[in-house]
Short mmCIF file of C-alpha atoms and ligand atoms in Angstrom, two decimals:
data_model
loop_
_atom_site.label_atom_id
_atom_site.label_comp_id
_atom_site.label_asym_id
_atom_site.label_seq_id
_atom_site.Cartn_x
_atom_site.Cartn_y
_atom_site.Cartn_z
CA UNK A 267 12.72 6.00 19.96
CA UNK A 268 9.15 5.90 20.66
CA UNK A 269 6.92 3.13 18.57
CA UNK A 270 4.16 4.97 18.51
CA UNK A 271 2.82 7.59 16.19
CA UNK A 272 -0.79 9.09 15.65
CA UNK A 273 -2.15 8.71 11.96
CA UNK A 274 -4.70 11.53 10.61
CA UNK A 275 -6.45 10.79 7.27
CA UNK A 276 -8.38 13.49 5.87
CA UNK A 277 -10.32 12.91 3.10
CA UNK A 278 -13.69 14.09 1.10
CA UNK A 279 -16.23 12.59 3.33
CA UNK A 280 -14.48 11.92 6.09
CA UNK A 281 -11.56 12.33 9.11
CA UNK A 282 -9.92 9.64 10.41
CA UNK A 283 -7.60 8.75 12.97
CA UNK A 284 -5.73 6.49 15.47
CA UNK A 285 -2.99 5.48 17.61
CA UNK A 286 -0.32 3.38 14.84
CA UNK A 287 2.80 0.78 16.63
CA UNK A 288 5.00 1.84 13.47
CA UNK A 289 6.85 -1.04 14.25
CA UNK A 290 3.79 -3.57 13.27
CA UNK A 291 1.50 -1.28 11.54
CA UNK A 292 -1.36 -1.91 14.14
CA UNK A 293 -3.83 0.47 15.56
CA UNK A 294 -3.53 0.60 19.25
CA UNK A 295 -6.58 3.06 19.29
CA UNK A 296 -9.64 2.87 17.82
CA UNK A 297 -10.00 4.35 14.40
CA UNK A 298 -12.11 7.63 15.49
CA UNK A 299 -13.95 8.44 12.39
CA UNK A 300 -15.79 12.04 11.83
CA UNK A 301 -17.66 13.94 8.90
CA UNK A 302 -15.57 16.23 6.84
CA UNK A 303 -17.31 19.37 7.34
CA UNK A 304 -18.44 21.07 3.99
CA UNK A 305 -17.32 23.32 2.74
CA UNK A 306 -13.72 21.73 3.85
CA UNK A 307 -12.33 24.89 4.18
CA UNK A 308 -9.07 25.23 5.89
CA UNK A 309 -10.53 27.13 8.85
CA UNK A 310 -13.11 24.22 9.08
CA UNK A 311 -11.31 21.05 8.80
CA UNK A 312 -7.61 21.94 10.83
CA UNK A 313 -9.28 22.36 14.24
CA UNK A 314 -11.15 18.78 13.71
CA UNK A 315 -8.09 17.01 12.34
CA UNK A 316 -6.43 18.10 15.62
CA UNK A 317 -9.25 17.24 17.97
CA UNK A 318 -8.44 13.47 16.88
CA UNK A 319 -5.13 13.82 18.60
CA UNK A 320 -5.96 15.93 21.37
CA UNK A 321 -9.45 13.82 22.31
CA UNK A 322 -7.14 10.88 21.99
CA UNK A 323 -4.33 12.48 24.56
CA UNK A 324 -2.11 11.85 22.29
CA UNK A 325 1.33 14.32 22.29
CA UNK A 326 4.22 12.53 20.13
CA UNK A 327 4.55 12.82 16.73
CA UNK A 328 1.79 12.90 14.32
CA UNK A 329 1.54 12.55 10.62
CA UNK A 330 -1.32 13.19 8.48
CA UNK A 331 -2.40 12.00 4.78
CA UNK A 332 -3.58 14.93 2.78
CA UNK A 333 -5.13 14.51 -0.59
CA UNK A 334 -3.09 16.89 -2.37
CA UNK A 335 0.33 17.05 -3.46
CA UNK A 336 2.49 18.06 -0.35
CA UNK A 337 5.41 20.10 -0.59
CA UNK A 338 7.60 20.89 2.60
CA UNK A 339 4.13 20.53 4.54
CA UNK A 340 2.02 23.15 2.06
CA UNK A 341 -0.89 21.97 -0.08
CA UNK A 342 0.12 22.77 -3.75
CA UNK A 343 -3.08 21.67 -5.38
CA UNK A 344 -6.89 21.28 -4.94
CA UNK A 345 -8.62 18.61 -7.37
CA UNK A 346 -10.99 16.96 -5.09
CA UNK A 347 -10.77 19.18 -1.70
CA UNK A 348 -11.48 23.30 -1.05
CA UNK A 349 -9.84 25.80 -3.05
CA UNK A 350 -8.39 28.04 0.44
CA UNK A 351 -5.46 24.73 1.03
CA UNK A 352 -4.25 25.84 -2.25
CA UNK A 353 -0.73 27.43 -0.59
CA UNK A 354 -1.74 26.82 2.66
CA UNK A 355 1.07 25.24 5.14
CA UNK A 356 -1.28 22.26 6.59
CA UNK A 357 1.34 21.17 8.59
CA UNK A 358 1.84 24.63 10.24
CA UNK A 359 -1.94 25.06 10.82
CA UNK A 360 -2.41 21.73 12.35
CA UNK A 361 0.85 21.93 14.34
CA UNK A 362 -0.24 25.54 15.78
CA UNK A 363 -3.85 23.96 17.12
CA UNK A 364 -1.53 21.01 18.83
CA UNK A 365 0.70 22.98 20.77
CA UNK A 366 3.94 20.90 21.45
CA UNK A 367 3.30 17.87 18.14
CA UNK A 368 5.77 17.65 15.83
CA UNK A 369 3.46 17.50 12.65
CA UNK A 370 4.47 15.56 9.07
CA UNK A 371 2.12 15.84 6.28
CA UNK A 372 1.92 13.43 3.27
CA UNK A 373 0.23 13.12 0.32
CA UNK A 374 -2.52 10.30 0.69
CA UNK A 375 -1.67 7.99 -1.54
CA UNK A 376 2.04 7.95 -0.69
CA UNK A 377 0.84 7.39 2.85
CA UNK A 378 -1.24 4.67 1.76
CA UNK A 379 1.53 2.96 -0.60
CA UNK A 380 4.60 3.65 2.25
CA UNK A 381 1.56 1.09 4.33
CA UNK A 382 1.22 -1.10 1.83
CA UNK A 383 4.85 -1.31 1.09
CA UNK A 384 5.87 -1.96 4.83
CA UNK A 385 2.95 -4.10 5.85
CA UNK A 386 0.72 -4.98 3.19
CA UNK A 387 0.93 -6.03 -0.79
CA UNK A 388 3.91 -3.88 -1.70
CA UNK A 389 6.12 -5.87 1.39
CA UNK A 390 9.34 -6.73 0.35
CA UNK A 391 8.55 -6.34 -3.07
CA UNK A 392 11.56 -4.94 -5.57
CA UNK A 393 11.21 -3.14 -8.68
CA UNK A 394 9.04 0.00 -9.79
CA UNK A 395 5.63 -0.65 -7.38
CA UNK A 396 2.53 1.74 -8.28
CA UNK A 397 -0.33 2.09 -5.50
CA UNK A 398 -3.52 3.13 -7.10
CA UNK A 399 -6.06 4.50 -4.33
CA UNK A 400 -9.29 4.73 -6.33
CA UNK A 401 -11.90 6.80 -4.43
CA UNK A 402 -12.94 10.81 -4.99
CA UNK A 403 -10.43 11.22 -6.87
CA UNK A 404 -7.19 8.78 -8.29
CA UNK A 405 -4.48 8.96 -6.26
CA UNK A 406 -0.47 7.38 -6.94
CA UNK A 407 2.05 6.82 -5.25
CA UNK A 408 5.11 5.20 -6.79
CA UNK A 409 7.85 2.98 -5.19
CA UNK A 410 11.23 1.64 -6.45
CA UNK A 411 13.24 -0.62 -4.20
CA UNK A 412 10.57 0.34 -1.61
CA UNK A 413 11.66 4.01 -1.83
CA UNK A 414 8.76 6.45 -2.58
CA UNK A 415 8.44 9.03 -5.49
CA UNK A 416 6.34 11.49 -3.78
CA UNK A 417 3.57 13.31 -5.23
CA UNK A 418 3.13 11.49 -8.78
CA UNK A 419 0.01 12.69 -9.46
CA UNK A 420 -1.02 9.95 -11.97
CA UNK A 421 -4.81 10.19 -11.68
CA UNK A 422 -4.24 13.20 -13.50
CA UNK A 423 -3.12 11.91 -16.62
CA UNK A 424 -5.03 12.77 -20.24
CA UNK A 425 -6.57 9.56 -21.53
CA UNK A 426 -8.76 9.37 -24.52
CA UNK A 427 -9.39 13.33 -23.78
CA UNK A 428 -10.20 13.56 -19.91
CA UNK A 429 -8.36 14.15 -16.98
CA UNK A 430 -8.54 10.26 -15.82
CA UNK A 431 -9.64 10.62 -12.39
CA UNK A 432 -13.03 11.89 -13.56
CA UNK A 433 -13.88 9.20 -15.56
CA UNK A 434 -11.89 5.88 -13.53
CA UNK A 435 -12.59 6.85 -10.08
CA UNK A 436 -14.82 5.17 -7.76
CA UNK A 437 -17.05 8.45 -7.63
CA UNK A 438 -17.19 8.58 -11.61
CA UNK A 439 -18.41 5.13 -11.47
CA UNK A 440 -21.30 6.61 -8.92
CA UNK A 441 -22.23 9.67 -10.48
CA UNK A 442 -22.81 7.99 -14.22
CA UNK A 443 -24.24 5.15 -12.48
CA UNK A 444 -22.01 2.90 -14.34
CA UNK A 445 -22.14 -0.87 -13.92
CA UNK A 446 -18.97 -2.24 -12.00
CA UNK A 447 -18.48 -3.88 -15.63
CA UNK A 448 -18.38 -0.18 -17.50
CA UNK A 449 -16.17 1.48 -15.28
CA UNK A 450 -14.08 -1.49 -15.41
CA UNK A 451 -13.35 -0.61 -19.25
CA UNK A 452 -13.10 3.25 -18.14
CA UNK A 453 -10.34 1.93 -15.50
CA UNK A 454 -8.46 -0.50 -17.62
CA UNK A 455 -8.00 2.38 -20.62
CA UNK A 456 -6.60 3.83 -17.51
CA UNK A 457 -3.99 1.22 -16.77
CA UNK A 458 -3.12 0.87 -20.39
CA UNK A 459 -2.27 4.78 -20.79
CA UNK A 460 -0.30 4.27 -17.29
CA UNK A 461 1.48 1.33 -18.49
CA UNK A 462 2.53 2.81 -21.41
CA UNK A 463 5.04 5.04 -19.61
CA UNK A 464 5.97 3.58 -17.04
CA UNK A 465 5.70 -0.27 -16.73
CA UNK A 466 5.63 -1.21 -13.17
CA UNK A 467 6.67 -4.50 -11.97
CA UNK A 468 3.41 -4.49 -9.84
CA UNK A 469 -0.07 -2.57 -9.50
CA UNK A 470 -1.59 -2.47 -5.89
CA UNK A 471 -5.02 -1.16 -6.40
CA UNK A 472 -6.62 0.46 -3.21
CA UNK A 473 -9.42 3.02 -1.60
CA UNK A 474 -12.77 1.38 -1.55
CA UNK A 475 -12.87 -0.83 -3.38
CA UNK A 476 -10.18 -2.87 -2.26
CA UNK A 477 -12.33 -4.38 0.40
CA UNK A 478 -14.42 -6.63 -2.20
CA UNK A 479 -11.78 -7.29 -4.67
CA UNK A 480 -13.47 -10.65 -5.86
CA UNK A 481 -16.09 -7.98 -7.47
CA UNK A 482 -13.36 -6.06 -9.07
CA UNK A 483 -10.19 -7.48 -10.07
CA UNK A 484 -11.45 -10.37 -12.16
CA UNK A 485 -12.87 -7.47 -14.44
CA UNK A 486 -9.25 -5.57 -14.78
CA UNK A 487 -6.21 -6.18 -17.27
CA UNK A 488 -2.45 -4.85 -16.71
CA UNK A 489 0.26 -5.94 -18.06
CA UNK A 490 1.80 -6.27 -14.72
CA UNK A 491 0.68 -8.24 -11.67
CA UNK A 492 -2.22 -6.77 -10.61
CA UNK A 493 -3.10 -6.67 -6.27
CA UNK A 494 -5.67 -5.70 -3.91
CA UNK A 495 -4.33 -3.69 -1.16
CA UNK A 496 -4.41 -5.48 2.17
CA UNK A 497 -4.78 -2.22 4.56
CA UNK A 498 -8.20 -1.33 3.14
CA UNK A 499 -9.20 1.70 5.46
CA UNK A 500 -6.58 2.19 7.71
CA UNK A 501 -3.87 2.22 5.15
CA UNK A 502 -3.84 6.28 4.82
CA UNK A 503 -3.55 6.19 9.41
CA UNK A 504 -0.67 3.38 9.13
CA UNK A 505 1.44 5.66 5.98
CA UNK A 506 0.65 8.27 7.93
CA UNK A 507 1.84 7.46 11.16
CA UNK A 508 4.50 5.83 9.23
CA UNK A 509 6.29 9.01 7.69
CA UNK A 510 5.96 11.16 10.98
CA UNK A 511 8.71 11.95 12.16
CA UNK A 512 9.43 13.32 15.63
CA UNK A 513 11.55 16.17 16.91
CA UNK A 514 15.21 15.15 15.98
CA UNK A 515 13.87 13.54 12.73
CA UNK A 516 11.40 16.70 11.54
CA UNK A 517 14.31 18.35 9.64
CA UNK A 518 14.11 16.47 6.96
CA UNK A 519 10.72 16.24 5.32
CA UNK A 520 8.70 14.01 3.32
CA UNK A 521 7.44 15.50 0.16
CA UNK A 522 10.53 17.49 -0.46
CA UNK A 523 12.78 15.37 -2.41
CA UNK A 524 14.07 12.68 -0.26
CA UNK A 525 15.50 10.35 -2.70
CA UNK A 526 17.20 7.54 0.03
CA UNK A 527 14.33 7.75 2.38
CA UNK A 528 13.80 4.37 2.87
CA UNK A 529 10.13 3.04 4.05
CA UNK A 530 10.13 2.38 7.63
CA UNK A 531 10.30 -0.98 8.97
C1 BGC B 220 -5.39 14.45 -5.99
C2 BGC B 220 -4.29 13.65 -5.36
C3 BGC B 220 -4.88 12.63 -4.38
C4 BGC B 220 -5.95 11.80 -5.05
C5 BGC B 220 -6.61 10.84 -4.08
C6 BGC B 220 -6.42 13.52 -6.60
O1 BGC B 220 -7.45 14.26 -7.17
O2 BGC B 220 -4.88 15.31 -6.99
O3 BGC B 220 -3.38 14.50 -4.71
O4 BGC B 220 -3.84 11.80 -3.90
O5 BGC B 220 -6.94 12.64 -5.60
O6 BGC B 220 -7.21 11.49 -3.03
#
């Protein structure tokens, strides 16, 4: 079987992608970086999420981090990204502009946690692991034994009134102009409401701010261990990459329930 895959990650401000060795979690490309278009329609983001691959002359198997949650390859929701993916099959549109890829789609944040969980924080870890990406939006993914939940949706939860993302995430922070020290309240009524229902044996926290976690994780309580993610910005590639799965495998699909999928090694 072929170690290589090619990760997309398409998020608010930006595309990403790159060659992944699924086997070591490494980029053999470079990261190739470009602007989500706005508005991120559908019609206006598929075409550049495939030139990625294509510029890269890449033609295995591709997997691509998507922040929504991901059923059998179709965008259920839009919090943070256009309204037209509501219903939309991304894994059909972006497999139809690649002509001969196998295509897997994956909720960000489980892309970045399976990353994390294979090669980063999360490695060999047992027990009921949550990955919180904290960026646009909140983002979860949710791990026990290693073996991924998908699509928990926990930025989402009500906390003192609000929807939590708007108030814990990274862009929250910007657009009140919080201090690192407010938000840091904001975020750890956050992880309090969390850990009330469903006390994890570990918290990775990722997105940004997980590149300068001196600044941040002094400031933040949990009940359980609390971790930076190790991947920073190429964790949503490597998960990617990670859960794509070629020809032979593509039957069975993350996102549908998969409850023995185990995290690739
Ligand atoms: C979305 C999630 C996504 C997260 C991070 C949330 O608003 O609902 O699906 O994983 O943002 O991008």
């Amino acid at each position: 079987m072929a170690t290589t895959r090619f990760g997309i990650d398409i998020g608010g401000t930006g595309i990403k992608g790159a060659e992944v060795d699924i086997s070591t979690g490494k980029l053999i490309t470079q990261r190739v970086r470009v602007l989500t278009p706005q508005p991120a329609t559908v019609d206006a983001v598929v075409p550049l999420a495939a030139g990625l691959v294509r510029d890269a002359g890449f033609s295995g198997a591709v997997g691509c981090a998507f922040p929504a949650v991901i059923k059998d390859g179709t965008a259920l929701t839009a919090a943070n990204v256009d309204p037209s993916w509501v219903g939309a099959s991304v894994e059909d549109a972006i497999t139809k502009e690649l002509e001969g890829s196998v295509v897997t789609v994956v909720n960000d944040a489980d892309a970045a946690g399976v990353a994390e969980m294979a090669f980063g924080a999360g490695r060999d870890v047992p027990g009921v692991v949550v990955m919180l990406t904290v960026g646009t939006g909140i983002g979860s993914a949710v791990f026990l034994h290693g073996v991924l939940v998908p699509n928990t949706e926990f930025g989402h939860i009500e906390v003192d009134g609000h929807d939590a993302e708007t108030r814990a995430s990274e862009v929250a922070r910007e657009k009140h102009d919080w201090s690192r020290e407010h938000w840091a309240k904001q975020f750890n009524r956050y992880l309090e409401a969390l850990e009330k229902v469903l006390w994890p044996d570990l918290v990775i926290i990722g997105g940004g701010i997980s590149k300068e976690p001196e600044k941040f994780l002094p400031l933040l309580k949990s009940q359980a261990p609390l971790v930076a993610a190790k991947l920073a910005n190429e964790a949503g590639i490597v998960g990617a990459a990670l859960v794509a799965r070629d020809k032979a495998e593509h039957s069975s699909r993350i996102g549908a329930a998969r409850p023995t999928d185990e995290i690739s090694r």
